Coordinates of C-alpha atoms and ligand atoms in Angstrom, one line a residue:
M1 CA 104.6 59.9 102.8
R2 CA 106.6 62.4 100.7
T3 CA 103.6 64.8 100.7
L4 CA 103.3 64.4 104.4
I5 CA 107.0 65.4 104.9
L6 CA 106.6 68.3 102.6
L7 CA 103.5 69.5 104.4
T8 CA 105.2 69.1 107.7
L9 CA 108.2 71.2 106.5
L10 CA 105.8 73.8 105.0
G11 CA 104.0 73.8 108.3
A12 CA 107.2 74.4 110.2
C13 CA 108.2 77.3 107.9
W14 CA 104.8 79.0 108.1
A15 CA 104.2 78.2 111.8
Q16 CA 105.2 81.6 113.3
F17 CA 102.7 83.3 111.0
D18 CA 99.8 81.3 112.3
P19 CA 98.1 83.0 115.2
N20 CA 96.9 79.7 116.6
V21 CA 93.3 80.9 117.0
Q22 CA 90.3 78.7 117.3
S23 CA 88.6 78.2 114.0
G24 CA 86.0 80.8 113.1
R25 CA 87.7 83.5 115.3
T26 CA 89.7 86.1 113.4
A27 CA 90.5 89.3 115.4
I28 CA 92.4 90.1 118.6
V29 CA 92.2 93.0 121.0
H30 CA 95.0 94.8 122.9
L31 CA 93.9 95.2 126.5
F32 CA 96.4 97.9 127.2
E33 CA 97.5 98.0 130.9
W34 CA 94.6 95.7 132.1
R35 CA 95.1 93.6 135.2
W36 CA 95.3 89.8 134.7
A37 CA 92.2 89.3 137.0
D38 CA 90.1 91.6 134.8
I39 CA 91.3 90.0 131.6
A40 CA 90.4 86.5 132.9
A41 CA 86.9 87.8 133.7
E42 CA 86.6 89.6 130.4
C43 CA 87.5 86.4 128.4
E44 CA 84.7 84.5 130.2
R45 CA 82.0 87.2 130.2
Y46 CA 82.7 89.0 126.9
L47 CA 85.6 88.0 124.6
G48 CA 84.8 84.3 124.4
P49 CA 81.0 84.7 123.9
N50 CA 81.5 87.5 121.3
G51 CA 83.9 85.6 119.1
F52 CA 87.2 87.4 119.8
A53 CA 90.1 85.3 118.8
G54 CA 92.6 86.5 121.4
L55 CA 94.2 89.4 123.1
Q56 CA 97.5 91.2 123.6
V57 CA 98.6 91.9 127.1
S58 CA 101.0 94.6 128.4
P59 CA 104.5 93.3 129.3
P60 CA 104.1 90.8 132.2
N61 CA 107.7 90.9 133.4
E62 CA 109.1 93.0 136.2
N63 CA 109.8 96.7 135.3
A64 CA 111.4 99.8 136.7
V65 CA 109.1 102.0 138.8
Y66 CA 109.0 105.8 138.1
Y67 CA 107.6 108.5 140.4
D68 CA 108.6 111.4 138.2
P69 CA 106.5 111.4 136.2
W70 CA 104.2 109.4 138.4
R71 CA 103.8 105.8 137.3
P72 CA 103.9 106.4 133.5
W73 CA 102.6 103.6 131.3
W74 CA 106.0 103.5 129.6
E75 CA 107.8 102.2 132.7
R76 CA 106.6 98.7 131.6
Y77 CA 108.9 99.0 128.6
Q78 CA 111.9 99.1 131.0
P79 CA 112.5 95.5 132.2
I80 CA 114.4 94.7 135.4
S81 CA 114.0 91.0 135.4
Y82 CA 111.9 88.2 133.9
K83 CA 109.9 87.6 137.0
I84 CA 106.2 87.8 136.3
C85 CA 105.3 90.6 138.5
T86 CA 103.8 94.0 137.4
R87 CA 100.9 96.3 138.2
S88 CA 98.8 93.9 136.1
G89 CA 99.4 91.1 138.7
N90 CA 101.6 88.3 139.8
E91 CA 102.7 85.0 138.3
Q92 CA 99.8 83.0 139.7
E93 CA 97.2 85.5 138.4
F94 CA 98.9 85.5 135.0
Q95 CA 98.7 81.7 134.8
D96 CA 95.1 81.7 135.9
M97 CA 94.3 84.3 133.2
V98 CA 95.9 82.3 130.4
A99 CA 94.2 79.1 131.4
R100 CA 90.8 80.7 131.8
C101 CA 91.0 82.6 128.5
N102 CA 92.2 79.5 126.6
D103 CA 89.4 77.5 128.2
V104 CA 86.9 79.8 126.5
G105 CA 88.7 79.8 123.2
V106 CA 90.5 83.1 123.6
R107 CA 94.3 83.2 122.9
V108 CA 96.9 85.3 124.9
Y109 CA 99.8 87.1 123.1
V110 CA 102.5 88.6 125.2
D111 CA 104.2 91.9 124.5
G112 CA 107.8 90.8 124.7
V113 CA 110.3 93.5 125.6
I114 CA 113.6 91.7 124.9
N115 CA 115.7 94.3 123.1
H116 CA 116.7 96.1 126.2
M117 CA 116.5 96.5 130.0
C118 CA 115.7 99.9 131.7
G119 CA 117.0 103.3 130.8
A120 CA 120.6 104.1 131.6
G121 CA 119.4 106.8 133.9
G122 CA 116.7 104.6 135.5
P123 CA 116.0 104.9 139.2
G124 CA 117.9 101.8 140.4
G125 CA 117.9 100.4 143.9
T126 CA 114.8 98.4 144.6
Q127 CA 112.5 100.7 142.6
S128 CA 111.0 97.9 140.6
T129 CA 107.6 96.2 140.5
C130 CA 108.8 93.1 142.4
G131 CA 111.4 94.8 144.5
S132 CA 114.4 93.2 142.7
T133 CA 117.6 95.3 143.2
Y134 CA 119.3 96.6 140.1
Y135 CA 122.1 99.1 139.2
P136 CA 121.5 100.7 135.8
G137 CA 124.7 102.8 136.0
K138 CA 126.7 99.5 136.2
E139 CA 124.4 97.6 133.8
D140 CA 123.8 95.1 136.6
F141 CA 120.6 93.2 136.9
P142 CA 121.2 90.5 139.4
A143 CA 117.7 89.1 139.3
V144 CA 118.3 87.8 135.7
P145 CA 121.3 87.9 136.1
F146 CA 122.7 90.3 133.4
S147 CA 125.9 92.2 133.8
S148 CA 127.8 94.8 131.7
W149 CA 129.1 91.9 129.6
D150 CA 125.6 91.4 128.3
F151 CA 125.1 94.8 126.7
N152 CA 126.0 96.3 123.4
D153 CA 128.0 99.4 124.3
G154 CA 131.2 98.3 122.6
K155 CA 129.5 98.1 119.3
C156 CA 127.8 101.5 119.3
Y157 CA 129.8 104.4 117.8
T158 CA 127.5 107.3 118.4
G159 CA 128.7 110.1 120.7
S160 CA 125.8 109.7 123.1
G161 CA 125.6 105.9 123.0
N162 CA 122.0 106.4 121.8
I163 CA 120.4 106.0 118.4
E164 CA 121.0 109.4 116.8
N165 CA 120.3 108.7 113.1
Y166 CA 117.7 106.3 111.8
Q167 CA 119.4 106.4 108.4
D168 CA 122.2 104.3 109.9
A169 CA 120.9 100.7 110.3
T170 CA 123.9 99.6 112.4
Q171 CA 123.3 102.2 115.1
V172 CA 119.6 101.5 115.1
R173 CA 120.5 97.9 116.1
N174 CA 123.6 98.5 118.3
C175 CA 122.9 101.7 120.1
R176 CA 120.4 102.5 122.8
L177 CA 116.8 103.3 121.9
V178 CA 116.0 106.5 123.9
G179 CA 118.7 105.6 126.4
L180 CA 117.4 102.0 127.1
L181 CA 120.3 99.6 127.9
D182 CA 120.7 97.6 124.8
L183 CA 121.1 93.8 125.2
A184 CA 123.8 92.0 123.3
L185 CA 121.5 89.5 121.7
E186 CA 124.2 87.9 119.7
K187 CA 125.5 86.3 122.9
D188 CA 124.2 82.8 123.5
Y189 CA 123.8 83.5 127.2
V190 CA 121.6 86.5 126.6
R191 CA 119.5 84.6 124.0
G192 CA 119.2 81.8 126.4
K193 CA 117.8 84.0 129.2
V194 CA 115.3 85.6 126.9
A195 CA 114.2 82.3 125.5
E196 CA 113.9 80.8 129.0
Y197 CA 111.5 83.7 129.9
M198 CA 109.4 83.2 126.7
N199 CA 109.3 79.4 127.2
K200 CA 108.0 79.9 130.7
L201 CA 105.1 81.8 129.3
I202 CA 104.6 79.3 126.5
G203 CA 104.4 76.6 129.2
Y204 CA 101.6 78.6 130.8
G205 CA 99.7 78.5 127.5
V206 CA 100.4 81.8 125.7
A207 CA 99.9 81.5 121.9
G208 CA 102.6 83.9 120.8
F209 CA 104.4 87.2 121.2
R210 CA 104.6 90.8 119.9
L211 CA 108.3 91.5 119.7
D212 CA 108.7 95.1 120.9
A213 CA 111.4 97.2 119.2
A214 CA 112.1 94.4 116.7
K215 CA 113.7 97.1 114.3
H216 CA 116.4 97.5 117.0
M217 CA 117.4 93.9 116.9
W218 CA 119.3 92.1 114.2
P219 CA 117.0 89.8 112.3
G220 CA 119.5 86.9 112.8
D221 CA 119.4 87.4 116.5
I222 CA 115.6 87.3 116.6
Q223 CA 115.6 84.2 114.5
A224 CA 118.1 82.5 116.8
I225 CA 115.8 83.3 119.8
V226 CA 112.7 82.1 118.0
N227 CA 114.5 78.9 117.1
K228 CA 114.9 78.2 120.9
L229 CA 111.2 78.5 121.6
N230 CA 109.2 75.5 122.6
N231 CA 106.0 74.3 120.9
L232 CA 102.8 75.4 122.4
N233 CA 101.1 73.8 125.4
T234 CA 99.2 70.7 124.2
R235 CA 96.5 71.2 126.8
W236 CA 95.1 73.8 124.4
F237 CA 97.1 73.5 121.1
S238 CA 97.8 70.6 118.7
G239 CA 101.1 68.9 119.0
G240 CA 103.9 70.8 117.1
A241 CA 102.1 74.2 117.2
K242 CA 104.7 77.0 117.2
P243 CA 104.2 80.4 118.9
F244 CA 102.8 83.1 116.7
I245 CA 105.4 85.9 116.3
F246 CA 104.6 89.5 115.2
Q247 CA 107.4 92.0 115.2
E248 CA 107.1 95.7 115.9
V249 CA 109.0 97.2 112.9
I250 CA 108.0 100.7 112.0
D251 CA 108.5 101.1 108.3
L252 CA 106.8 104.1 106.7
G253 CA 109.4 104.2 104.0
G254 CA 112.4 106.5 103.9
E255 CA 114.7 104.4 106.2
P256 CA 117.2 101.8 105.3
I257 CA 115.6 99.2 107.6
T258 CA 112.5 97.7 106.0
V259 CA 109.9 95.2 107.0
N260 CA 111.2 92.8 104.4
E261 CA 114.2 91.9 106.6
Y262 CA 111.8 90.5 109.2
T263 CA 108.9 88.9 107.2
G264 CA 110.8 85.7 106.9
I265 CA 110.8 85.2 110.7
G266 CA 107.1 86.0 111.5
R267 CA 104.5 88.6 110.9
V268 CA 105.3 92.3 111.1
T269 CA 103.3 95.3 112.2
E270 CA 102.1 97.3 109.1
F271 CA 102.3 100.9 110.4
K272 CA 101.4 102.3 107.0
Y273 CA 97.9 100.9 107.4
G274 CA 96.7 103.1 110.3
Q275 CA 98.6 106.2 109.0
K276 CA 97.2 106.0 105.5
L277 CA 93.7 104.9 106.5
G278 CA 93.6 108.0 108.8
Y279 CA 94.4 110.3 105.9
I280 CA 91.6 108.7 103.8
I281 CA 88.9 108.7 106.4
R282 CA 89.7 112.2 107.5
R283 CA 89.7 113.1 103.8
W284 CA 93.0 115.0 104.3
N285 CA 95.3 115.9 101.4
G286 CA 92.4 115.3 98.9
E287 CA 92.2 111.6 99.8
K288 CA 89.0 109.8 99.0
L289 CA 87.4 106.6 100.2
S290 CA 87.1 105.4 96.6
Y291 CA 90.9 105.1 96.6
L292 CA 90.5 102.1 99.0
K293 CA 89.5 99.9 96.0
N294 CA 93.0 98.4 95.9
W295 CA 93.7 98.6 99.6
G296 CA 96.5 96.3 100.8
E297 CA 99.4 95.2 98.7
G298 CA 98.2 97.6 96.0
W299 CA 99.1 100.4 98.4
G300 CA 102.7 99.1 98.8
F301 CA 101.9 97.3 102.0
M302 CA 103.7 93.9 102.8
A303 CA 101.9 90.7 101.7
S304 CA 98.6 90.2 103.6
G305 CA 99.8 86.9 105.1
K306 CA 102.7 88.7 106.8
A307 CA 100.9 91.7 108.1
L308 CA 99.5 92.5 111.6
V309 CA 97.1 95.5 111.1
F310 CA 95.6 98.1 113.4
V311 CA 94.1 101.5 113.2
D312 CA 96.0 102.8 116.3
N313 CA 98.2 101.4 118.9
H314 CA 99.3 102.4 122.4
D315 CA 102.1 104.6 121.0
T316 CA 100.3 106.2 118.0
Q317 CA 97.2 107.1 120.0
R318 CA 99.3 109.4 122.2
G319 CA 101.8 110.7 119.7
H320 CA 104.7 108.3 120.6
G321 CA 106.3 106.5 117.6
P322 CA 105.2 107.2 114.1
G323 CA 101.9 108.0 112.2
G324 CA 101.4 111.5 113.4
A325 CA 98.1 113.4 113.6
S326 CA 96.3 111.3 110.9
V327 CA 96.0 108.3 113.1
L328 CA 92.4 107.8 114.3
T329 CA 91.7 107.0 117.9
F330 CA 88.7 106.8 120.3
W331 CA 89.1 110.6 120.7
D332 CA 87.6 110.9 117.2
S333 CA 84.9 108.2 117.9
R334 CA 82.7 108.7 114.8
L335 CA 85.5 108.4 112.3
Y336 CA 87.2 105.8 114.4
K337 CA 84.3 103.4 114.3
I338 CA 84.3 103.7 110.5
A339 CA 88.0 103.0 110.3
I340 CA 87.7 99.9 112.5
G341 CA 84.6 98.8 110.6
F342 CA 86.5 99.1 107.4
M343 CA 89.5 97.2 108.8
L344 CA 87.4 94.4 110.1
A345 CA 85.4 94.1 106.9
H346 CA 88.5 94.1 104.7
P347 CA 90.4 90.8 104.2
Y348 CA 93.9 92.3 104.3
G349 CA 96.1 91.3 107.3
F350 CA 95.6 89.8 110.7
A351 CA 93.6 92.5 112.6
R352 CA 94.1 93.9 116.1
V353 CA 91.6 96.2 117.8
M354 CA 92.8 98.7 120.5
S355 CA 91.2 98.9 123.9
S356 CA 92.3 102.0 125.9
Y357 CA 92.0 103.9 129.1
N358 CA 91.1 107.6 129.2
W359 CA 93.7 110.2 130.2
P360 CA 93.6 114.0 130.5
R361 CA 94.9 114.7 127.0
D362 CA 96.5 118.1 126.7
I363 CA 97.7 119.0 123.3
Q364 CA 99.9 122.0 122.9
N365 CA 101.6 122.7 119.6
G366 CA 100.7 119.3 118.4
Q367 CA 102.2 117.5 121.4
D368 CA 100.3 115.8 124.2
K369 CA 101.8 117.1 127.4
N370 CA 100.1 114.1 129.2
D371 CA 101.3 111.4 126.8
W372 CA 103.0 109.7 129.8
V373 CA 99.9 109.3 132.0
G374 CA 99.5 105.7 133.2
P375 CA 96.4 103.6 133.6
P376 CA 93.6 104.5 136.0
A377 CA 95.3 104.0 139.4
N378 CA 94.7 104.3 143.2
S379 CA 96.9 106.7 145.2
D380 CA 99.2 103.8 146.1
G381 CA 99.9 103.3 142.4
S382 CA 97.9 100.1 142.0
T383 CA 95.9 99.8 138.8
K384 CA 92.2 100.2 139.2
P385 CA 90.0 97.3 138.2
V386 CA 87.8 97.4 135.1
T387 CA 84.3 97.8 136.3
I388 CA 81.3 97.0 134.0
N389 CA 78.3 99.4 133.9
A390 CA 74.7 98.3 133.5
D391 CA 74.8 99.3 129.8
S392 CA 77.8 97.0 129.3
T393 CA 80.3 99.9 128.9
C394 CA 83.3 100.1 131.2
G395 CA 83.8 102.3 134.3
N396 CA 86.8 103.6 136.3
G397 CA 88.3 105.4 133.3
W398 CA 88.5 102.4 130.9
V399 CA 87.4 103.1 127.4
C400 CA 86.8 99.6 126.2
E401 CA 86.4 100.3 122.5
H402 CA 86.1 96.6 121.9
R403 CA 82.7 96.7 123.7
W404 CA 81.3 99.4 121.5
R405 CA 78.4 97.8 119.6
Q406 CA 79.7 98.8 116.2
I407 CA 83.2 97.4 116.9
R408 CA 82.0 94.2 118.7
N409 CA 79.6 93.4 115.9
M410 CA 82.3 94.0 113.2
V411 CA 84.5 91.4 114.9
K412 CA 81.6 89.0 114.4
F413 CA 81.3 90.2 110.8
R414 CA 85.0 89.4 110.2
N415 CA 84.4 85.9 111.6
V416 CA 81.5 85.3 109.3
A417 CA 83.4 86.6 106.3
D418 CA 86.5 84.5 107.1
G419 CA 88.0 82.9 104.0
Q420 CA 85.6 84.7 101.7
A421 CA 86.9 86.7 98.8
F422 CA 86.8 90.5 98.5
A423 CA 83.9 91.0 96.2
N424 CA 81.3 93.4 94.6
W425 CA 83.3 96.6 95.1
W426 CA 81.3 99.8 94.3
D427 CA 82.2 103.4 94.7
N428 CA 80.8 106.7 93.5
G429 CA 84.2 108.1 92.6
S430 CA 84.1 110.1 95.8
N431 CA 83.6 109.0 99.4
Q432 CA 80.8 106.5 99.1
I433 CA 82.0 102.9 98.9
A434 CA 80.7 99.4 99.3
F435 CA 82.2 95.9 99.1
G436 CA 81.3 92.4 100.2
R437 CA 83.0 89.1 101.2
G438 CA 81.9 86.3 99.0
N439 CA 78.2 85.6 99.6
K440 CA 78.4 86.1 103.3
A441 CA 78.8 89.8 104.2
F442 CA 78.5 93.3 102.8
I443 CA 79.4 96.8 104.0
V444 CA 78.4 100.3 102.7
I445 CA 80.1 103.5 103.9
N446 CA 79.1 107.1 103.2
L447 CA 81.6 109.9 104.0
D448 CA 80.4 112.3 101.4
D449 CA 78.7 115.5 102.4
W450 CA 75.4 114.3 100.9
Q451 CA 73.1 111.3 101.2
L452 CA 73.9 107.9 99.8
D453 CA 71.1 106.3 97.9
A454 CA 72.1 103.4 95.7
T455 CA 70.9 99.9 94.7
L456 CA 74.0 97.7 95.0
Q457 CA 74.9 94.1 94.2
T458 CA 75.6 92.5 97.6
G459 CA 76.3 88.9 96.6
L460 CA 74.1 87.8 99.5
P461 CA 71.2 85.3 99.3
A462 CA 67.7 86.9 99.1
G463 CA 66.2 87.9 102.4
T464 CA 65.9 90.6 105.1
Y465 CA 69.1 91.4 107.0
C466 CA 69.6 93.4 110.2
D467 CA 72.3 96.1 110.0
V468 CA 74.9 95.3 112.7
I469 CA 76.0 98.9 113.0
S470 CA 72.7 100.6 114.0
G471 CA 71.6 97.6 116.0
Q472 CA 71.5 93.8 115.6
K473 CA 69.2 90.9 115.5
E474 CA 67.3 90.5 118.7
G475 CA 65.4 87.2 118.8
S476 CA 63.4 87.3 115.6
G477 CA 63.4 91.1 115.3
C478 CA 66.0 93.8 114.4
S479 CA 67.0 96.7 116.7
G480 CA 68.6 98.5 113.8
I481 CA 68.0 99.2 110.1
S482 CA 66.6 96.3 108.1
V483 CA 67.9 95.7 104.6
T484 CA 66.1 93.7 102.0
V485 CA 68.1 91.8 99.4
G486 CA 66.2 90.6 96.3
G487 CA 66.5 87.4 94.4
D488 CA 69.1 89.1 92.2
G489 CA 71.4 89.8 95.2
K490 CA 70.7 93.6 95.0
A491 CA 69.6 95.8 97.8
R492 CA 68.8 99.6 98.1
F493 CA 70.9 101.4 100.7
Q494 CA 70.2 104.9 102.0
I495 CA 72.7 106.5 104.4
S496 CA 72.4 110.1 105.5
N497 CA 75.7 111.9 105.7
S498 CA 74.6 113.2 109.1
A499 CA 73.8 109.7 110.5
E500 CA 75.5 109.0 113.8
D501 CA 77.3 106.1 112.2
P502 CA 77.2 106.7 108.4
F503 CA 77.7 103.0 107.5
I504 CA 75.7 99.8 107.2
A505 CA 77.0 96.2 107.5
I506 CA 75.1 93.1 106.9
H507 CA 76.0 89.4 107.1
V508 CA 74.3 86.0 106.9
D509 CA 74.3 85.5 110.7
N510 CA 72.1 88.5 111.0
K511 CA 69.5 87.4 108.5
L512 CA 66.0 87.7 109.9
Ligands
LIG601 C1 111.1 106.6 128.3 C2 111.1 108.2 128.2 C3 112.4 108.6 127.5 C4 113.6 108.0 128.2 C5 113.4 106.5 128.3 C6 114.6 105.8 129.0 O1 110.0 108.6 127.5 O2 112.4 110.0 127.5 O3 114.8 108.4 127.5 O4 112.2 106.2 128.9 O5 114.5 106.2 130.4 C7 108.0 103.5 125.4 C8 107.8 105.0 125.2 C9 109.1 105.7 125.4 C10 109.8 105.3 126.7 C11 110.0 103.8 126.6 C12 110.7 103.2 127.9 O6 107.3 105.3 124.0 O7 108.8 107.1 125.5 O8 111.0 106.1 127.0 O9 108.8 103.1 126.5 O10 110.0 103.5 129.0 C13 110.8 104.0 117.9 C14 111.0 102.5 118.0 C15 109.8 101.7 118.4 C16 109.2 102.3 119.6 C17 108.8 103.7 119.4 C18 108.1 104.4 120.5 O11 111.5 102.1 116.7 O12 110.2 100.4 118.6 O13 110.1 104.4 119.1 N1 108.0 101.5 120.1 C19 108.1 100.5 121.1 C20 107.0 100.5 122.1 C21 107.0 101.7 122.9 C22 108.3 101.6 123.8 C23 109.4 101.0 123.2 C24 109.4 100.5 121.9 C25 110.6 100.8 124.0 O14 105.8 100.3 121.4 O15 105.9 101.9 123.7 O16 108.7 103.0 124.2 O17 110.4 99.5 124.6 C26 110.9 107.1 113.7 C27 111.3 105.6 113.5 C28 110.7 104.7 114.5 C29 110.8 105.2 115.9 C30 110.3 106.7 116.0 C31 110.5 107.2 117.4 O18 109.5 107.2 113.2 O19 111.1 105.2 112.2 O20 111.3 103.4 114.4 O21 110.1 104.4 116.8 O22 111.0 107.5 115.0 O23 110.0 108.5 117.5 C32 107.6 110.1 110.9 C33 108.5 109.1 110.2 C34 108.7 107.9 111.1 C35 109.3 108.3 112.4 C36 108.3 109.3 113.0 C37 108.7 109.8 114.3 O24 106.3 109.6 111.0 O25 107.9 108.7 109.0 O26 109.5 106.9 110.5 O27 108.1 110.4 112.2 O28 109.9 110.6 114.2

């Protein structure tokens, strides 16, 4: 009985770190700006069957509408109310999506914008996705309702009222992030309204939340809101399951606010991951793949069980937020596939894959002039549906990285390797590396300017395996490279430095 109580208490403490995924599923995808109807279909036709654990959606609540620039993606980070009503769809479509995804074992995580409402200079009137009236100049949002009492101004001491200096933790929390009206989250009324919104979504079956701009909220305020959240819907989750929480805190070092202030509440985004992996895979600053041997905590990252990891996100792929030019994206597809392949093979952190739309990138002096361009849209501003081509790629301007064979198959690799130890590391002291996961899976990468030819200990049982990067098992055959593992667990790998994808990944589910 005492053990039971202890376990229950431990469970309660650790609950927000648990993504509530179905067993055997390990990675999620951010379907940035997708419509709810398209996501529901994608869960059924692709994410469920291919072993994806879940997905992150763009903010579902009503936002300000901008025409200058024309319908930027970032308008969704300017809340007007907590009505479920955006370019992605309405409340009924949202509910339908969550239910259909859960029914095929795919979890939904909501991007929760709870630090602020719209910009102080927002358009106002009824320029909002659901037509709710609001007055940014008076800090009046009748559709919630929030009034000027519910904002932080009195506690911000910068001249502009905005965050001017990230070295001052108080202004980072109490002043406006890029002019966004900063909610007074220490007020019980404000906490209550936010929790009411999140609980509505929990009721529909969402499994957790990304907390946008968590750095700009006091950890105690976030904890108080999390404490008000209901348990997950028992139609899909076991009784007592708590929502998964991952907080967006950008900590690359050098600022007083660190991730450690937030890791007690839930998981935290590890921004060092994509930035540093970008440097290594681009081989910038003399970095080498062999340095990845102690990747993870050995690199000064937070504990693995606290981290949400990703190569790029919707900000860093277009130069918003941190990371800079090193971050790899679909624009650098060859290196990007290697970065994602490495992330999904490596046990560190809970992994998120990005799924983007295309935009007319226009880099001048290191800045993308078109960093604001919103999702593929019709002339009336409505978001275009995601169409699926005969070769299973996406149309209408959607990139769908998660459907690239190499990425999709590495999600499966991660599922097969789940719970298996990092093992059998090998490197050539330069940019050729290999490692395995217990006796289930093995990956070899060549980013040197010469051929890789090595006989390596894979840890796998003897047999012939089909490489899931160049192809995959098709019936009893293999559409890619075949690798033969001997009775001693060793196999010879040859990877040309000019191969389209200079890496090989094998696992026990693709044994021929
Ligand atoms: C838009 C317009 C603005 C306008 C505003 C209000 O663009 O001109 O003033 O509306 O009308 C998104 C867009 C914003 C947009 C906003 C609202 O990115 O452009 O503003 O929607 O529509 C900080 C935050 C972080 C935030 C990130 C973008 O800490 O939370 O900025 N990310 C989230 C979302 C993001 C969203 C919001 C928050 C707001 O993911 O999409 O904004 O809801 C340092 C700090 C970081 C800080 C960056 C900002 O980073 O550490 O905390 O991120 O600065 O640039 C090196 C350093 C690194 C540093 C970096 C950049 O790498 O090592 O620490 O340089 O200087």
